[in-house]
Amino acid sequence: NSNLVTFSNSFFMVQHTILSNTMTIRGIQQDLLSLLLQMGRDAHPNEFVALLTERRGVIDEVDLLPGTVAREDSASLLYDMMPLSTHVAGSCHSHPNGVLLPSNADIRFFPRTGRFHVIIGYPYTEQDWRCFSSDGQHCRMEVVA
Ligand code: ZN
């Protein structure tokens, strides 16, 4: 139903505006980052997508939604199913090809799901991740122990 999709998309944009004005993120928890890399390994050679939520300014939880795992174009499905939560900080997804840069589709969808977007890639070691802002610019993200 395209009307429903259009409605929900504009809702996300409104939510994004609110989040941008209020939320400060200072880092991502180390344990969570390890978990995300493990999830990337498990899904390989498929892509996985998940939402990231924060508590007190630290991204510390991954939120998997049903039906979003393991397809190359799964990102769009995820974004249309996103729950409204003031604690959604952004998203994480994997690039099985190992390229740690957002695709054009990624940049189109990033603004709908918060401000910070982690891309992890093959071979999923502790170095194989990067964080991007909603406009696709590389941004620093401190790893918090
Ligand atoms: Zn991507």
XYZ file of N, CA, C and O and ligand atoms in Angstrom:
581
model
N 0.849 -1.201 0.000
C 0.000 0.000 0.000
C 0.882 1.248 0.000
O 1.521 1.581 0.995
N 0.930 1.959 -1.092
C 1.890 3.059 -1.229
C 1.507 4.270 -0.370
O 2.361 5.008 0.075
N 0.216 4.462 -0.127
C -0.177 5.583 0.726
C 0.358 5.409 2.142
O 0.829 6.344 2.765
N 0.263 4.186 2.605
C 0.738 3.893 3.950
C 2.243 4.133 4.043
O 2.732 4.729 4.993
N 2.973 3.681 3.031
C 4.423 3.854 3.042
C 4.778 5.337 3.048
O 5.615 5.787 3.818
N 4.098 6.107 2.218
C 4.373 7.545 2.164
C 4.114 8.194 3.518
O 4.908 8.982 4.015
N 3.014 7.798 4.126
C 2.688 8.355 5.441
C 3.770 8.018 6.461
O 4.265 8.884 7.168
N 4.145 6.747 6.506
C 5.118 6.357 7.530
C 6.471 7.015 7.264
O 7.171 7.396 8.188
N 6.831 7.187 6.002
C 8.110 7.826 5.697
C 8.142 9.266 6.189
O 9.132 9.701 6.750
N 7.055 9.987 6.004
C 7.082 11.375 6.472
C 7.083 11.420 8.000
O 7.682 12.301 8.600
N 6.444 10.443 8.601
C 6.479 10.345 10.057
C 7.927 10.187 10.546
O 8.353 10.810 11.501
N 8.698 9.344 9.860
C 10.088 9.126 10.255
C 10.901 10.414 10.111
O 11.763 10.696 10.914
N 10.590 11.163 9.063
C 11.335 12.398 8.869
C 11.067 13.368 10.020
O 11.970 14.030 10.508
N 9.821 13.417 10.469
C 9.485 14.281 11.597
C 10.249 13.822 12.835
O 10.866 14.611 13.547
N 10.217 12.518 13.048
C 10.909 11.978 14.212
C 12.404 12.298 14.144
O 13.012 12.673 15.132
N 12.968 12.159 12.950
C 14.396 12.411 12.784
C 14.728 13.849 13.177
O 15.734 14.115 13.823
N 13.875 14.777 12.779
C 14.115 16.177 13.104
C 14.147 16.377 14.614
O 15.009 17.070 15.152
N 13.214 15.726 15.293
C 13.176 15.853 16.756
C 14.457 15.281 17.368
O 15.099 15.902 18.199
N 14.844 14.080 16.918
C 16.032 13.441 17.471
C 17.270 14.294 17.245
O 18.108 14.425 18.114
N 17.386 14.867 16.045
C 18.579 15.643 15.711
C 18.775 16.800 16.668
O 19.894 17.198 16.949
N 17.680 17.329 17.159
C 17.776 18.505 18.004
C 18.043 18.168 19.470
O 18.395 19.039 20.241
N 17.835 16.920 19.846
C 17.886 16.629 21.273
C 18.966 15.623 21.671
O 19.423 15.642 22.798
N 19.360 14.747 20.775
C 20.166 13.617 21.198
C 21.651 13.846 20.963
O 22.067 14.204 19.889
N 22.441 13.600 21.998
C 23.888 13.614 21.850
C 24.410 12.203 22.076
O 24.116 11.586 23.084
N 25.169 11.706 21.121
C 25.758 10.377 21.247
C 27.248 10.550 21.423
O 27.899 11.221 20.631
N 27.796 9.947 22.473
C 29.239 10.102 22.680
C 30.030 8.846 22.351
O 31.254 8.881 22.312
N 29.340 7.722 22.107
C 30.113 6.534 21.763
C 29.265 5.306 21.572
O 28.043 5.339 21.698
N 29.959 4.207 21.245
C 29.299 2.917 21.084
C 29.993 1.916 22.013
O 31.219 1.923 22.149
N 29.198 1.106 22.670
C 29.744 0.148 23.634
C 30.553 -0.943 22.923
O 30.105 -1.481 21.905
N 31.695 -1.263 23.489
C 32.603 -2.230 22.869
C 31.959 -3.612 22.702
O 32.114 -4.252 21.668
N 31.237 -4.060 23.727
C 30.583 -5.372 23.658
C 29.565 -5.414 22.524
O 29.422 -6.425 21.844
N 28.846 -4.315 22.354
C 27.849 -4.268 21.289
C 28.529 -4.323 19.927
O 28.077 -5.035 19.029
N 29.625 -3.599 19.792
C 30.348 -3.608 18.526
C 30.821 -5.031 18.188
O 30.687 -5.480 17.044
N 31.328 -5.739 19.188
C 31.751 -7.131 18.974
C 30.573 -7.991 18.532
O 30.701 -8.843 17.646
N 29.419 -7.768 19.155
C 28.222 -8.521 18.800
C 27.813 -8.236 17.352
O 27.469 -9.150 16.601
N 27.867 -6.981 16.960
C 27.491 -6.612 15.588
C 28.409 -7.293 14.578
O 27.948 -7.795 13.547
N 29.701 -7.317 14.886
C 30.651 -7.972 13.981
C 30.364 -9.472 13.906
O 30.443 -10.076 12.834
N 29.990 -10.063 15.049
C 29.634 -11.479 15.062
C 28.373 -11.722 14.219
O 28.276 -12.705 13.481
N 27.419 -10.820 14.318
C 26.197 -10.951 13.532
C 26.515 -10.856 12.041
O 25.890 -11.527 11.210
N 27.478 -10.015 11.711
C 27.907 -9.917 10.320
C 28.507 -11.215 9.828
O 28.211 -11.679 8.727
N 29.353 -11.812 10.671
C 29.964 -13.107 10.330
C 28.883 -14.165 10.142
O 28.931 -14.966 9.208
N 27.914 -14.187 11.042
C 26.849 -15.203 10.992
C 25.998 -15.069 9.736
O 25.550 -16.063 9.175
N 25.748 -13.839 9.315
C 24.874 -13.617 8.163
C 25.614 -13.807 6.832
O 24.989 -14.078 5.816
N 26.919 -13.642 6.858
C 27.726 -13.733 5.640
C 27.468 -15.031 4.881
O 27.376 -16.071 5.497
N 27.322 -15.026 3.546
C 27.561 -13.905 2.624
C 26.355 -12.995 2.432
O 26.362 -12.154 1.539
N 25.326 -13.153 3.252
C 24.188 -12.236 3.165
C 24.425 -11.001 4.022
O 25.308 -10.975 4.876
N 23.586 -10.031 3.784
C 23.667 -8.774 4.515
C 22.739 -8.846 5.724
O 21.692 -9.462 5.668
N 23.131 -8.209 6.827
C 22.160 -8.078 7.905
C 21.942 -6.602 8.224
O 22.813 -5.763 7.989
N 20.778 -6.301 8.735
C 20.405 -4.925 9.060
C 19.786 -4.897 10.447
O 19.036 -5.799 10.808
N 20.085 -3.883 11.218
C 19.495 -3.769 12.542
C 19.455 -2.308 12.955
O 20.154 -1.473 12.386
N 18.613 -2.035 13.926
C 18.577 -0.698 14.509
C 19.481 -0.657 15.735
O 19.667 -1.666 16.413
N 20.021 0.517 16.016
C 20.839 0.718 17.200
C 20.123 1.677 18.140
O 19.592 2.692 17.696
N 20.100 1.331 19.404
C 19.491 2.239 20.372
C 20.527 2.663 21.408
O 21.520 1.969 21.639
N 20.269 3.792 22.018
C 21.231 4.352 22.969
C 20.609 4.498 24.350
O 19.390 4.566 24.499
N 21.486 4.535 25.318
C 21.080 4.876 26.673
C 22.104 5.844 27.233
O 23.294 5.575 27.190
N 21.652 6.949 27.702
C 22.527 7.998 28.246
C 23.661 8.353 27.295
O 24.810 8.520 27.708
N 23.327 8.407 26.021
C 24.305 8.887 25.045
C 25.278 7.845 24.532
O 26.173 8.162 23.759
N 25.120 6.588 24.974
C 25.988 5.525 24.470
C 25.128 4.486 23.745
O 24.140 3.999 24.288
N 25.516 4.181 22.515
C 24.810 3.142 21.765
C 25.148 1.803 22.400
O 26.314 1.404 22.448
N 24.141 1.126 22.926
C 24.437 -0.081 23.709
C 23.499 -1.250 23.410
O 23.537 -2.266 24.078
N 22.630 -1.095 22.393
C 21.713 -2.182 22.131
C 21.386 -2.278 20.655
O 21.286 -1.269 19.955
N 21.226 -3.527 20.192
C 20.845 -3.770 18.809
C 19.416 -4.298 18.808
O 19.037 -5.098 19.653
N 18.652 -3.816 17.871
C 17.233 -4.119 17.812
C 16.927 -4.758 16.460
O 16.885 -4.081 15.444
N 16.756 -6.072 16.460
C 16.463 -6.784 15.221
C 14.972 -6.800 14.986
O 14.198 -7.052 15.895
N 14.577 -6.542 13.768
C 13.155 -6.592 13.436
C 12.884 -7.829 12.600
O 13.728 -8.253 11.827
N 11.699 -8.398 12.735
C 11.387 -9.613 11.979
C 11.388 -9.359 10.477
O 10.962 -8.302 10.021
N 11.898 -10.308 9.733
C 11.828 -10.228 8.279
C 12.851 -9.323 7.645
O 12.726 -8.966 6.484
N 13.879 -8.945 8.391
C 14.806 -7.963 7.847
C 16.172 -8.545 7.542
O 17.046 -7.842 7.087
N 16.369 -9.810 7.803
C 17.707 -10.364 7.692
C 17.933 -10.988 6.314
O 17.014 -11.508 5.683
N 19.151 -10.890 5.842
C 19.653 -11.810 4.831
C 19.190 -11.609 3.401
O 19.056 -12.538 2.645
N 18.948 -10.388 3.010
C 18.782 -10.128 1.592
C 19.515 -8.857 1.235
O 19.592 -7.940 2.034
N 19.999 -8.799 0.026
C 20.808 -7.653 -0.385
C 20.019 -6.348 -0.288
O 20.549 -5.318 0.061
N 18.720 -6.407 -0.561
C 17.914 -5.176 -0.526
C 17.058 -5.090 0.728
O 16.021 -4.465 0.749
N 17.505 -5.743 1.799
C 16.684 -5.792 3.008
C 16.570 -4.444 3.711
O 15.671 -4.219 4.497
N 17.485 -3.537 3.395
C 17.484 -2.273 4.118
C 16.160 -1.528 3.993
O 15.625 -1.028 4.974
N 15.603 -1.488 2.796
C 14.380 -0.707 2.616
C 13.237 -1.282 3.440
O 12.429 -0.557 3.991
N 13.185 -2.603 3.536
C 12.151 -3.246 4.342
C 12.280 -2.832 5.798
O 11.319 -2.447 6.445
N 13.491 -2.859 6.293
C 13.724 -2.484 7.682
C 13.196 -1.085 7.959
O 12.490 -0.845 8.917
N 13.548 -0.145 7.102
C 13.238 1.234 7.409
C 11.741 1.501 7.429
O 11.263 2.336 8.175
N 10.989 0.763 6.629
C 9.552 0.958 6.643
C 8.886 0.316 7.852
O 7.749 0.610 8.170
N 9.608 -0.570 8.522
C 9.033 -1.244 9.682
C 9.499 -0.635 10.995
O 9.197 -1.128 12.060
N 10.270 0.394 10.907
C 10.915 0.903 12.107
C 9.928 1.400 13.155
O 9.028 2.173 12.858
N 10.103 0.958 14.393
C 9.229 1.448 15.459
C 9.615 2.875 15.844
O 10.768 3.274 15.673
N 8.687 3.620 16.353
C 8.998 4.962 16.824
C 9.556 4.860 18.231
O 8.891 4.400 19.137
N 10.766 5.264 18.390
C 11.375 5.229 19.713
C 12.322 6.399 19.838
O 13.097 6.679 18.935
N 12.262 7.063 20.960
C 13.153 8.204 21.149
C 14.588 7.743 21.385
O 15.496 8.546 21.373
N 14.782 6.429 21.581
C 16.131 5.949 21.852
C 16.814 5.352 20.632
O 17.918 4.835 20.745
N 16.153 5.395 19.496
C 16.809 4.907 18.286
C 17.902 5.902 17.886
O 17.638 7.072 17.655
N 19.134 5.408 17.869
C 20.268 6.279 17.556
C 20.644 6.200 16.091
O 21.211 7.133 15.533
N 20.337 5.065 15.470
C 20.729 4.891 14.083
C 20.584 3.448 13.659
O 19.730 2.726 14.155
N 21.449 3.037 12.751
C 21.328 1.690 12.206
C 22.705 1.057 12.060
O 23.736 1.739 12.140
N 22.680 -0.238 11.857
C 23.907 -0.962 11.520
C 23.562 -1.960 10.440
O 22.512 -2.600 10.506
N 24.393 -2.062 9.420
C 24.217 -3.144 8.462
C 25.578 -3.570 7.928
O 26.582 -2.876 8.115
N 25.575 -4.730 7.315
C 26.852 -5.281 6.858
C 26.989 -5.182 5.352
O 25.995 -5.173 4.620
N 28.237 -5.078 4.929
C 28.595 -5.141 3.507
C 29.483 -6.362 3.310
O 30.682 -6.298 3.568
N 28.866 -7.450 2.870
C 29.644 -8.681 2.679
C 30.798 -8.515 1.688
O 31.744 -9.307 1.714
N 30.746 -7.507 0.831
C 31.852 -7.294 -0.117
C 33.034 -6.559 0.528
O 34.055 -6.339 -0.115
N 32.879 -6.159 1.800
C 33.990 -5.551 2.522
C 34.203 -4.075 2.272
O 35.099 -3.473 2.851
N 33.388 -3.451 1.441
C 33.532 -2.023 1.154
C 32.881 -1.213 2.273
O 31.675 -1.277 2.459
N 33.689 -0.468 3.014
C 33.161 0.258 4.165
C 32.758 1.678 3.783
O 33.221 2.660 4.360
N 31.891 1.758 2.799
C 31.347 3.044 2.355
C 29.856 2.862 2.113
O 29.425 1.793 1.672
N 29.045 3.894 2.408
C 27.610 3.771 2.152
C 27.297 3.775 0.653
O 27.935 4.497 -0.109
N 26.341 2.954 0.263
C 25.874 2.963 -1.120
C 24.909 4.133 -1.303
O 24.498 4.775 -0.332
N 24.519 4.395 -2.545
C 23.534 5.449 -2.792
C 22.226 5.153 -2.072
O 21.585 6.051 -1.524
N 21.821 3.877 -2.060
C 20.589 3.497 -1.357
C 20.743 3.733 0.146
O 19.818 4.204 0.805
N 21.919 3.420 0.685
C 22.157 3.660 2.114
C 21.943 5.130 2.447
O 21.265 5.474 3.420
N 22.522 6.008 1.642
C 22.443 7.442 1.915
C 20.999 7.931 1.815
O 20.581 8.818 2.548
N 20.232 7.297 0.924
C 18.823 7.669 0.806
C 18.044 7.290 2.069
O 17.153 8.009 2.484
N 18.414 6.160 2.668
C 17.627 5.673 3.812
C 18.163 6.125 5.168
O 17.415 6.150 6.136
N 19.416 6.480 5.251
C 19.999 6.857 6.538
C 19.168 7.882 7.315
O 18.931 7.698 8.513
N 18.713 8.960 6.677
C 18.037 10.013 7.462
C 16.769 9.531 8.161
O 16.283 10.184 9.075
N 16.228 8.401 7.731
C 14.982 7.926 8.344
C 15.199 7.218 9.668
O 14.247 6.923 10.377
N 16.423 6.864 9.974
C 16.642 6.025 11.157
C 17.691 6.585 12.096
O 18.548 5.852 12.583
N 17.604 7.860 12.357
C 18.525 8.405 13.332
C 19.779 8.982 12.721
O 19.902 9.076 11.500
N 20.715 9.337 13.568
C 21.852 10.142 13.114
C 23.104 9.353 12.812
O 23.978 9.835 12.105
N 23.238 8.150 13.374
C 24.508 7.435 13.261
C 24.315 6.066 12.641
O 23.436 5.314 13.052
N 25.152 5.773 11.660
C 24.957 4.553 10.889
C 26.277 3.805 10.758
O 27.231 4.302 10.176
N 26.283 2.630 11.352
C 27.489 1.808 11.355
C 27.419 0.833 10.184
O 26.402 0.172 9.974
N 28.494 0.788 9.419
C 28.632 -0.228 8.370
C 29.782 -1.135 8.773
O 30.879 -0.647 9.083
N 29.498 -2.417 8.834
C 30.558 -3.382 9.083
C 30.762 -4.177 7.807
O 29.863 -4.267 6.968
N 31.970 -4.735 7.642
C 32.235 -5.438 6.390
C 33.170 -6.621 6.579
O 33.884 -6.709 7.584
N 33.117 -7.488 5.601
C 34.021 -8.631 5.566
C 35.450 -8.139 5.665
O 35.764 -7.127 5.043
N 36.343 -8.763 6.450
C 36.170 -10.039 7.178
C 35.686 -9.894 8.617
O 35.864 -10.804 9.403
N 35.117 -8.762 8.974
C 34.448 -8.576 10.276
C 35.395 -8.645 11.470
O 35.043 -9.162 12.529
N 36.609 -8.123 11.314
C 37.495 -8.003 12.482
C 37.158 -6.704 13.206
O 36.318 -5.913 12.735
N 37.812 -6.455 14.325
C 37.542 -5.263 15.131
C 37.780 -3.966 14.354
O 37.323 -2.908 14.759
N 38.529 -4.064 13.249
C 38.796 -2.853 12.458
C 37.810 -2.667 11.305
O 37.819 -1.631 10.651
N 36.991 -3.665 11.054
C 36.171 -3.639 9.843
C 34.808 -2.989 10.058
O 33.766 -3.593 9.811
N 34.838 -1.743 10.550
C 33.592 -1.007 10.720
C 33.877 0.486 10.596
O 35.003 0.930 10.819
N 32.854 1.203 10.213
C 32.936 2.655 10.162
C 31.580 3.234 10.499
O 30.556 2.592 10.281
N 31.607 4.458 10.993
C 30.356 5.125 11.329
C 30.156 6.319 10.398
O 31.112 7.018 10.057
N 28.911 6.517 9.987
C 28.564 7.615 9.088
C 27.390 8.387 9.657
O 26.533 7.833 10.347
N 27.374 9.677 9.371
C 26.223 10.489 9.747
C 25.134 10.304 8.689
O 25.348 9.667 7.664
N 23.976 10.878 8.938
C 22.825 10.651 8.068
C 23.044 11.121 6.630
O 22.411 10.623 5.711
N 23.951 12.079 6.447
C 24.209 12.562 5.089
C 25.328 11.769 4.406
O 25.790 12.145 3.334
N 25.776 10.687 5.061
C 26.758 9.807 4.439
C 28.205 10.193 4.693
O 29.115 9.580 4.151
N 28.409 11.207 5.536
C 29.776 11.617 5.852
C 30.357 10.710 6.935
O 29.678 10.384 7.909
N 31.605 10.337 6.762
C 32.295 9.552 7.774
C 32.358 10.342 9.080
O 32.637 11.541 9.060
N 32.038 9.694 10.188
C 32.144 10.418 11.459
C 32.820 9.554 12.514
O 32.746 8.333 12.475
N 33.472 10.194 13.423
C 34.152 9.487 14.507
C 33.135 8.944 15.496
O 32.156 9.602 15.804
N 33.396 7.747 15.987
C 32.531 7.184 17.013
C 33.441 6.499 18.024
O 34.142 5.549 17.697
N 33.441 7.019 19.229
C 34.311 6.474 20.259
C 33.795 5.110 20.723
O 32.597 4.917 20.894
N 34.718 4.172 20.920
C 34.347 2.861 21.461
C 34.487 2.933 22.980
O 35.550 3.240 23.502
N 33.382 2.682 23.664
C 33.327 2.805 25.116
C 33.393 1.418 25.736
O 32.571 0.554 25.421
N 34.346 1.201 26.626
C 34.521 -0.124 27.248
C 33.431 -0.375 28.291
O 32.899 0.538 28.884
Zn 24.913 -0.600 2.578
